[in-house]
Coordinates of C-alpha atoms in Angstrom, one line a residue:
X205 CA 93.5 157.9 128.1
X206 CA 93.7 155.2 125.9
X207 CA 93.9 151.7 127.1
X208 CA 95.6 148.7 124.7
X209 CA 94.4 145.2 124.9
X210 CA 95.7 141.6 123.6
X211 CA 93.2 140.8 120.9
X212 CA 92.1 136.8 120.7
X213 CA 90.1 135.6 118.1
X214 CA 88.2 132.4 118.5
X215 CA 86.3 130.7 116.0
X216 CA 83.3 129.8 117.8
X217 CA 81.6 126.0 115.7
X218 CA 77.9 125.3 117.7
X219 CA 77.6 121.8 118.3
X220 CA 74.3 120.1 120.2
X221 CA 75.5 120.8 123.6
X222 CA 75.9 124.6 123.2
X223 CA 74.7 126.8 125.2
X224 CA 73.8 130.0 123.0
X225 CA 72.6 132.1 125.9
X226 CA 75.7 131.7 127.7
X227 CA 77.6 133.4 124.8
X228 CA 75.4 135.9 124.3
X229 CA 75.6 137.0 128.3
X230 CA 79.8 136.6 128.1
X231 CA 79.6 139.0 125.3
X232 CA 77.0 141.5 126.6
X233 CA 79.3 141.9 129.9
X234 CA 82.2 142.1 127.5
X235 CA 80.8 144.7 125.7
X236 CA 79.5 146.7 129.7
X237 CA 83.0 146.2 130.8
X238 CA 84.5 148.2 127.5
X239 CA 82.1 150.9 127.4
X240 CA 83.0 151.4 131.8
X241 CA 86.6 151.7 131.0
X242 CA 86.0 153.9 128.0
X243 CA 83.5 156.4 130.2
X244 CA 85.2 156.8 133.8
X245 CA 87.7 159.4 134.1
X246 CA 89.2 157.9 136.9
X247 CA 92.7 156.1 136.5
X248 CA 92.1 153.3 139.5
X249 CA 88.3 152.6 137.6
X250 CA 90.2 152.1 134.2
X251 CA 92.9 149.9 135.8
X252 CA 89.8 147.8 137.6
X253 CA 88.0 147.7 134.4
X254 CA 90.8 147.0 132.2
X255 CA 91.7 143.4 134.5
X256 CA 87.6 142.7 134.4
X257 CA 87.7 142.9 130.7
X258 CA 90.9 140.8 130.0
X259 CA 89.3 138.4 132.3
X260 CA 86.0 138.0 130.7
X261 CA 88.3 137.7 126.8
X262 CA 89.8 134.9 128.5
X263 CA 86.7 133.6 129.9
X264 CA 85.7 133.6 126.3
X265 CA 88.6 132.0 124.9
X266 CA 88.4 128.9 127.1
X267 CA 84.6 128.5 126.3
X268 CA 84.8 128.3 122.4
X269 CA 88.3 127.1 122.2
X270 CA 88.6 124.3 125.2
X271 CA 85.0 123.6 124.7
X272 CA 84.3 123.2 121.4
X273 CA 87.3 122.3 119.2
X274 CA 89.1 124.8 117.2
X275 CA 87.1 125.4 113.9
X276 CA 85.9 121.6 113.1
X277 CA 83.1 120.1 115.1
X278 CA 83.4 117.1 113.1
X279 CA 86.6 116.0 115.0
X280 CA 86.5 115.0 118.3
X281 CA 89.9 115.3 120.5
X282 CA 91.4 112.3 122.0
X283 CA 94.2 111.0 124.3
X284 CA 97.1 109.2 122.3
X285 CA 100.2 110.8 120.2
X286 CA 98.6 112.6 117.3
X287 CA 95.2 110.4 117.5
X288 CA 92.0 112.2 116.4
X289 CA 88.6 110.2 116.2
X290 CA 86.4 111.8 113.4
X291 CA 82.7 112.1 115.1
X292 CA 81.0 111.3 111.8
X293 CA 83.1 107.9 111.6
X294 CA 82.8 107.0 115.1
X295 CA 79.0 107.2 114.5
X296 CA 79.3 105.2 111.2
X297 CA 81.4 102.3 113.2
X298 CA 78.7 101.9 116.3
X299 CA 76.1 101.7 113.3
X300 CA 77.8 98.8 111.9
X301 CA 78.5 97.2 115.3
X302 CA 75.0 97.4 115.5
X303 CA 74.5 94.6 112.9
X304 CA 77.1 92.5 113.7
X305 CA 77.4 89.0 115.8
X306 CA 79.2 89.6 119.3
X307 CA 78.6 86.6 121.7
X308 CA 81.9 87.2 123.1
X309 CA 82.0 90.6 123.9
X310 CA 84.2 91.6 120.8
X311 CA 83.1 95.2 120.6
X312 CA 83.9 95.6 124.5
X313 CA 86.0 97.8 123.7
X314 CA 84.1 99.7 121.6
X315 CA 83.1 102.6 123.9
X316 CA 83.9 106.5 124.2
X317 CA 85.1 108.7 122.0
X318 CA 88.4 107.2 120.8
X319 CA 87.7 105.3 117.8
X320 CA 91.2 105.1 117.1
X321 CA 91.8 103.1 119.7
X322 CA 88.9 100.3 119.6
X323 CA 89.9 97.1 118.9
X324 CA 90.0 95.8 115.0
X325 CA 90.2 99.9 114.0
X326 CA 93.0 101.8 113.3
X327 CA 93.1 105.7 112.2
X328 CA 95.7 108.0 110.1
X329 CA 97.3 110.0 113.4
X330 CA 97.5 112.9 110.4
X331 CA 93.5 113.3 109.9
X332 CA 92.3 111.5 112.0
X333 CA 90.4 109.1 109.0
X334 CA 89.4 105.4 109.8
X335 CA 92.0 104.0 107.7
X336 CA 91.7 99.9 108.8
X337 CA 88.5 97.7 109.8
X338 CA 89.2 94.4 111.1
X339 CA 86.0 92.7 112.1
X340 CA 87.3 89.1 111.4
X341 CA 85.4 86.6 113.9
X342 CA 88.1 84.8 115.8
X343 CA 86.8 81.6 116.1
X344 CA 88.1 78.9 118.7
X345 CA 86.5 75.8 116.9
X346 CA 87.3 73.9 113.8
X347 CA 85.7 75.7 110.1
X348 CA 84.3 72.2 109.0
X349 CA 82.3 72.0 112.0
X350 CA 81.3 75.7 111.8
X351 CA 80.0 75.6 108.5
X352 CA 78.2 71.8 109.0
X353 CA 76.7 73.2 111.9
X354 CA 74.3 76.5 111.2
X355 CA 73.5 77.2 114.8
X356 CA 77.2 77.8 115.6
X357 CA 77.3 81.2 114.7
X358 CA 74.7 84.3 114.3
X359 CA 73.8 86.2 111.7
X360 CA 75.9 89.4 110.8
X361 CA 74.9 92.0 108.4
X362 CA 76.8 95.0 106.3
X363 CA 75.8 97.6 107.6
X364 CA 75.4 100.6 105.0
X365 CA 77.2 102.9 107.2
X366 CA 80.2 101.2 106.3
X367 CA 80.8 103.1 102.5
X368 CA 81.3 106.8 105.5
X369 CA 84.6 105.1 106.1
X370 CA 85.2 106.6 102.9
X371 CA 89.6 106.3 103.4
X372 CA 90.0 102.8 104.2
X373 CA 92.6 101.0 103.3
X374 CA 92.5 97.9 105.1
X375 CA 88.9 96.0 105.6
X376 CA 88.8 92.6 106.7
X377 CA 85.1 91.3 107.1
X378 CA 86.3 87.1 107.0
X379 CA 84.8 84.7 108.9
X380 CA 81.5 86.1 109.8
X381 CA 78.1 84.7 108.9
X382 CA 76.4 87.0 106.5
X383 CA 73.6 83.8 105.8
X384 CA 73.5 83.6 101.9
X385 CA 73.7 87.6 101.6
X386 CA 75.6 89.5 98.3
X387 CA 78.7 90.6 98.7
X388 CA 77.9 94.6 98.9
X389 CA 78.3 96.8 95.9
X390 CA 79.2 99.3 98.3
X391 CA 82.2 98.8 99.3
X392 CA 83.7 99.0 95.6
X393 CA 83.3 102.8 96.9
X394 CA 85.9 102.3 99.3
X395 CA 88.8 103.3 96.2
X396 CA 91.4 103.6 99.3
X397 CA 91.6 100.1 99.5
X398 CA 94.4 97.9 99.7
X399 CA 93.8 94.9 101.3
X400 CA 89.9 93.4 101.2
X401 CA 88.9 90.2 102.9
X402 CA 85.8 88.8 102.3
X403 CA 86.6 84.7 102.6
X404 CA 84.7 82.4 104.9
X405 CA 81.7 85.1 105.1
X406 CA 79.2 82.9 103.7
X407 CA 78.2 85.6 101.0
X408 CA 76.4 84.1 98.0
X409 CA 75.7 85.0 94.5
X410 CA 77.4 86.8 92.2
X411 CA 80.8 88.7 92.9
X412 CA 80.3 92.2 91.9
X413 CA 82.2 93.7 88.6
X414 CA 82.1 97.3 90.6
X415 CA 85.2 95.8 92.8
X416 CA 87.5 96.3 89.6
X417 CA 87.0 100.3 91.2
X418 CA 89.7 99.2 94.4
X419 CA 92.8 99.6 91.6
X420 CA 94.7 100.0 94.9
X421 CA 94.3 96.7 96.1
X422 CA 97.2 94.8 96.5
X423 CA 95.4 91.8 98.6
X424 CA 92.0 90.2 98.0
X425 CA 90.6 87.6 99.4
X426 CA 87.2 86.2 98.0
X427 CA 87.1 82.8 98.8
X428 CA 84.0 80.8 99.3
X429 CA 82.6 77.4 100.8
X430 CA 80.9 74.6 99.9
X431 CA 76.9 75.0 99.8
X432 CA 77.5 78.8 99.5
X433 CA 77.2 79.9 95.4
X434 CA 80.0 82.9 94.6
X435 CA 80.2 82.6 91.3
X436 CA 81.8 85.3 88.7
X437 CA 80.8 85.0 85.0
X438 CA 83.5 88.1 83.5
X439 CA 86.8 88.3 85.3
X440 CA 87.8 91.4 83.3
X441 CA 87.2 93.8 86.4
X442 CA 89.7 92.2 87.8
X443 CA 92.0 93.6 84.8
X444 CA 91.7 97.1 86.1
X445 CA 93.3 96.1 89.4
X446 CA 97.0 97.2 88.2
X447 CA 98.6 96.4 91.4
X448 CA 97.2 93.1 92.7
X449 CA 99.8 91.2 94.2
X450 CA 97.9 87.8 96.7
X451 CA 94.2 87.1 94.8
X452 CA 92.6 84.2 96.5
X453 CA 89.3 83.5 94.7
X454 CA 88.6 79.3 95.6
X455 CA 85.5 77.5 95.9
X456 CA 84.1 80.6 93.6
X457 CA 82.7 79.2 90.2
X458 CA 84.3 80.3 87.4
X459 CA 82.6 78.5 85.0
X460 CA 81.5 80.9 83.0
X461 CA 84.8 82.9 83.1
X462 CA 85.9 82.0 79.9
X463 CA 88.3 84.8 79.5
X464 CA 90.3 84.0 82.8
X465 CA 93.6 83.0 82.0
X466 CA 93.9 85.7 80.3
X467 CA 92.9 88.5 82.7
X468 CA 95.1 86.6 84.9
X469 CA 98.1 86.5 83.1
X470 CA 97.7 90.0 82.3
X471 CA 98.4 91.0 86.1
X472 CA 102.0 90.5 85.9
X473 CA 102.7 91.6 89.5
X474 CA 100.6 88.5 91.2
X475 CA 102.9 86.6 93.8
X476 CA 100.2 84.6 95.3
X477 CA 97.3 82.8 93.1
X478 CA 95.0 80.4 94.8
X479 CA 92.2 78.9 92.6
X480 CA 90.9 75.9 94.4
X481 CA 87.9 73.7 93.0
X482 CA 86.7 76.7 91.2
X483 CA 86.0 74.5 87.8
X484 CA 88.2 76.8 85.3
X485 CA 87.2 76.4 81.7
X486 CA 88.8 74.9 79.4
X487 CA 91.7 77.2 78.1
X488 CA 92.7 76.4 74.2
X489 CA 95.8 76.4 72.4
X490 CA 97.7 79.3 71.6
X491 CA 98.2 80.6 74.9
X492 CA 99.4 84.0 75.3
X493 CA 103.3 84.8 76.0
X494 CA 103.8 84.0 79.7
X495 CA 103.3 87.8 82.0
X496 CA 102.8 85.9 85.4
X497 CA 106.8 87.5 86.1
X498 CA 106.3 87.5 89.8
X499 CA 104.8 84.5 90.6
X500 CA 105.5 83.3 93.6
X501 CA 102.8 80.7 94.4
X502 CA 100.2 78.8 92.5
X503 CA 97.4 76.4 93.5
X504 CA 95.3 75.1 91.3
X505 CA 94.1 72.1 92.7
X506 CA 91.4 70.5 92.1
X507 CA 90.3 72.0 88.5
X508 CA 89.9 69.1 85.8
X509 CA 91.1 71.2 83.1
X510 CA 95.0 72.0 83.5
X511 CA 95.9 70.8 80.2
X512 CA 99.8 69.5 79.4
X513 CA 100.1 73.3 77.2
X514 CA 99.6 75.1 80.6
X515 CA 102.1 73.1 82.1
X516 CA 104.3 73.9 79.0
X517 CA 103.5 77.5 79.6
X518 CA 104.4 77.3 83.1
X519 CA 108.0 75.9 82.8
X520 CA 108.6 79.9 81.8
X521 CA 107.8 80.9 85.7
X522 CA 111.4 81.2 86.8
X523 CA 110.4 82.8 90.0
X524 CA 107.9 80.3 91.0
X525 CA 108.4 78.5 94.8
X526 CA 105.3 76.6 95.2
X527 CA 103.2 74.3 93.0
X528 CA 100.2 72.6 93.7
X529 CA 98.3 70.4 92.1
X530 CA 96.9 68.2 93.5
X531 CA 93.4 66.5 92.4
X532 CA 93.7 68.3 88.9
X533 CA 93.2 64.7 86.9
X534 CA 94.3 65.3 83.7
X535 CA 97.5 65.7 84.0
X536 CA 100.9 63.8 82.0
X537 CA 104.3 63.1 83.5
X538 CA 105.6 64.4 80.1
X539 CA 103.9 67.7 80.8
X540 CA 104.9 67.4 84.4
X541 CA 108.4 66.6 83.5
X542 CA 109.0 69.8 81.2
X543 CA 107.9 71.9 84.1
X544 CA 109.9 71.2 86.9
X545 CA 112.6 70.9 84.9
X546 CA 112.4 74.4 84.1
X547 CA 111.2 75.7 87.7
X548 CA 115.1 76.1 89.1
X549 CA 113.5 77.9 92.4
X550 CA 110.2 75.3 93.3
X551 CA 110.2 75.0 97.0
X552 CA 107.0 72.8 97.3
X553 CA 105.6 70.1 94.5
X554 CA 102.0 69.0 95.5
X555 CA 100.7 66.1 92.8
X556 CA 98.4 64.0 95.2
X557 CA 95.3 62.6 93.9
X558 CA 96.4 63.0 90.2
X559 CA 97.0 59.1 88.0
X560 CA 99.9 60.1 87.1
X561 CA 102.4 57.2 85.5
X562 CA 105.9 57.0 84.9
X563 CA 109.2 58.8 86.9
X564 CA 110.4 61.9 87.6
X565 CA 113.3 60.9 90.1
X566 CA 115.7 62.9 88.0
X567 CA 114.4 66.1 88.2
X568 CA 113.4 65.8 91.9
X569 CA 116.4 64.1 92.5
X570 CA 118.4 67.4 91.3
X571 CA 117.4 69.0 95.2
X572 CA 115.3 71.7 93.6
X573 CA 112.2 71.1 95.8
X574 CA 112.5 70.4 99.5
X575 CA 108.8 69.4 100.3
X576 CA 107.2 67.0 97.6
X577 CA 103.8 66.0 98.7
X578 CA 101.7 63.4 97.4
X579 CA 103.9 61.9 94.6
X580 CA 103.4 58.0 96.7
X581 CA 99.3 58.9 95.8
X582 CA 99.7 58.2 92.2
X583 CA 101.8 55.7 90.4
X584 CA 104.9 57.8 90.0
X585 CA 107.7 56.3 90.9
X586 CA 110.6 58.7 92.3

């Protein structure tokens, strides 16, 4: 007599915690069970041989199915809607906890197979990827004091672990003290990047060109500190960042970066520009038609070198809301005058610390700009 059986196929991946002779014994009684039912001639030996056998497939089932994933030992199953932890990133993160500064228990959290749901990590619920890092220190004490005082916070490092998390999108390493160290090349391997910030880190020494590799990014932050030296000699990496929409690069030195208002105006989708004390060269006439479209707001305070042309250049930045300004030295009330006149949508004026003389109370006058700050620190009258 013939007997039919459901037939279940399991993939079966070893992993470290396997137990090969376990298998083997499943299958050898598997196989003693079949070869029972196929020899006895009696019907009630069948019948008892038959259950024994569908038993032992389902034995079998649960073992390399339940036990160790379905096909990919690289993923590790977790609680959550749709949440999967990849075991080769968890490993990568607790490496670059390893080298990072916890006095307050940060990384409490940071236990267990869940990566997904650690604190400052976030995962795609699809496949399971680390696809955001936030490891920005959240300090509970004023910066100036931080940064005046080099006992206040430890030493972090980047850990190379960190360029596994190869489809990040969202890294955040601001704040932390990585003591005079380069900003990594690595993570310009990271090409899933949108948002990248690096400011307050205390990194020194040159930015890296390799960064102009993230032409995802859509936010970066690089800005420095006094007493730590980011400099950037060639901004034309940053010209093969299509999408860049908020770049923040103040207290780097720029020099050397004779080329950059013209890899900046070439990004016409910037909203946000900050360029604090970052000593920009001096830019000579011509200057190129104006492609800042978008702009939103610009801060370039404290740079000696904002001539009355780039002021005449601005007036064509329709969409601009905030202007500051302050502490840039050389500029003229004419030039002043010609661009607010044109800037319909400013929001916020700041001219502090500039010797400026003579009166714009017309143009302010027309309610164009709600918050005006520091026109009463020069001599302009309004």
């Amino acid at each position: 007599m013939s007997w039919g059986f459901p037939v279940v196929m399991c993939l079966y991946i070893p992993t470290e915690t396997s137990s090969p002779t376990s298998h083997l014994h499943i299958s050898s009684l598997l196989s003693a069970q079949s070869m029972t039912a196929a020899g006895s001639g009696s019907f009630q030996d069948g019948r008892i041989a038959s259950k024994r056998l569908m038993m032992l497939v389902a034995l079998l089932l649960v073992s390399c199915c339940l036990g160790h994933g379905f096909g990919d030992e690289d993923y590790v199953e977790v609680e959550g809607i749709g949440s999967n932890c990849m075991e080769s990133e968890r490993r990568a993160l607790l490496a670059i906890k390893s080298d990072m500064y916890d006095p307050d228990n940060w990384f409490s959290s940071w236990t267990g197979k869940d990566c997904c749901g650690w604190r400052g990590v976030a995962c795609d619920h699809t496949t399971g990827h680390v696809t955001k890092l936030d490891l920005r220190y959240p300090y509970t004490y004023e910066l100036w004091d931080m940064f005046n005082d080099g006992e206040t916070i430890g030493v972090s490092k980047v850990n190379p672990s960190l360029q596994e998390l190869k489809q990040l999108k969202y890294l955040d390493l601001s704040m932390n003290n990585f003591s005079h160290a380069p900003v990594p090349k690595m993570i310009a391997s990271l090409v899933h990047l949108e948002y990248l910030n690096l400011s307050y880190a205390m990194f020194d020494g040159p930015i890296p060109p390799q960064l102009g590799n993230l032409s995802n990014l859509q936010y970066l932050d690089l800005q420095g500190w006094y007493g730590y030296h980011l400099h950037v000699d060639d901004l034309d990496w940053l010209s093969r960042i299509p999408s860049l929409k908020y770049l923040d690069m103040s207290y780097v030195n720029l020099s050397k970066a004779t080329n950059w208002f013209y890899i900046i105006n070439s990004i016409s989708t910037l909203e946000v520009l900050h360029l604090i004390y970052v000593d920009l060269p001096y830019v000579p006439s011509p200057l190129p038609p104006f492609n800042l479209t978008a702009i939103a707001t610009l801060d370039l305070s404290s740079n000696s070198n904002i001539t009355s042309a780039m002021l005449r250049w601005l007036s064509n930045a329709t969409s601009l809301e905030n202007l500051l300004l302050s502490g840039c030295g050389s500029l003229t009330i004419e030039s002043v005058q010609v661009a607010l006149g044109a800037l319909l949508n400013l929001k916020k004026l700041d001219l502090s610390d500039n010797s400026l003389e003579g009166e714009i109370r017309e143009i302010l006058n027309n309610g164009m700009c709600a918050d005006v700050m520091g026109i009463s620190g020069g001599d302009v009258p309004i």
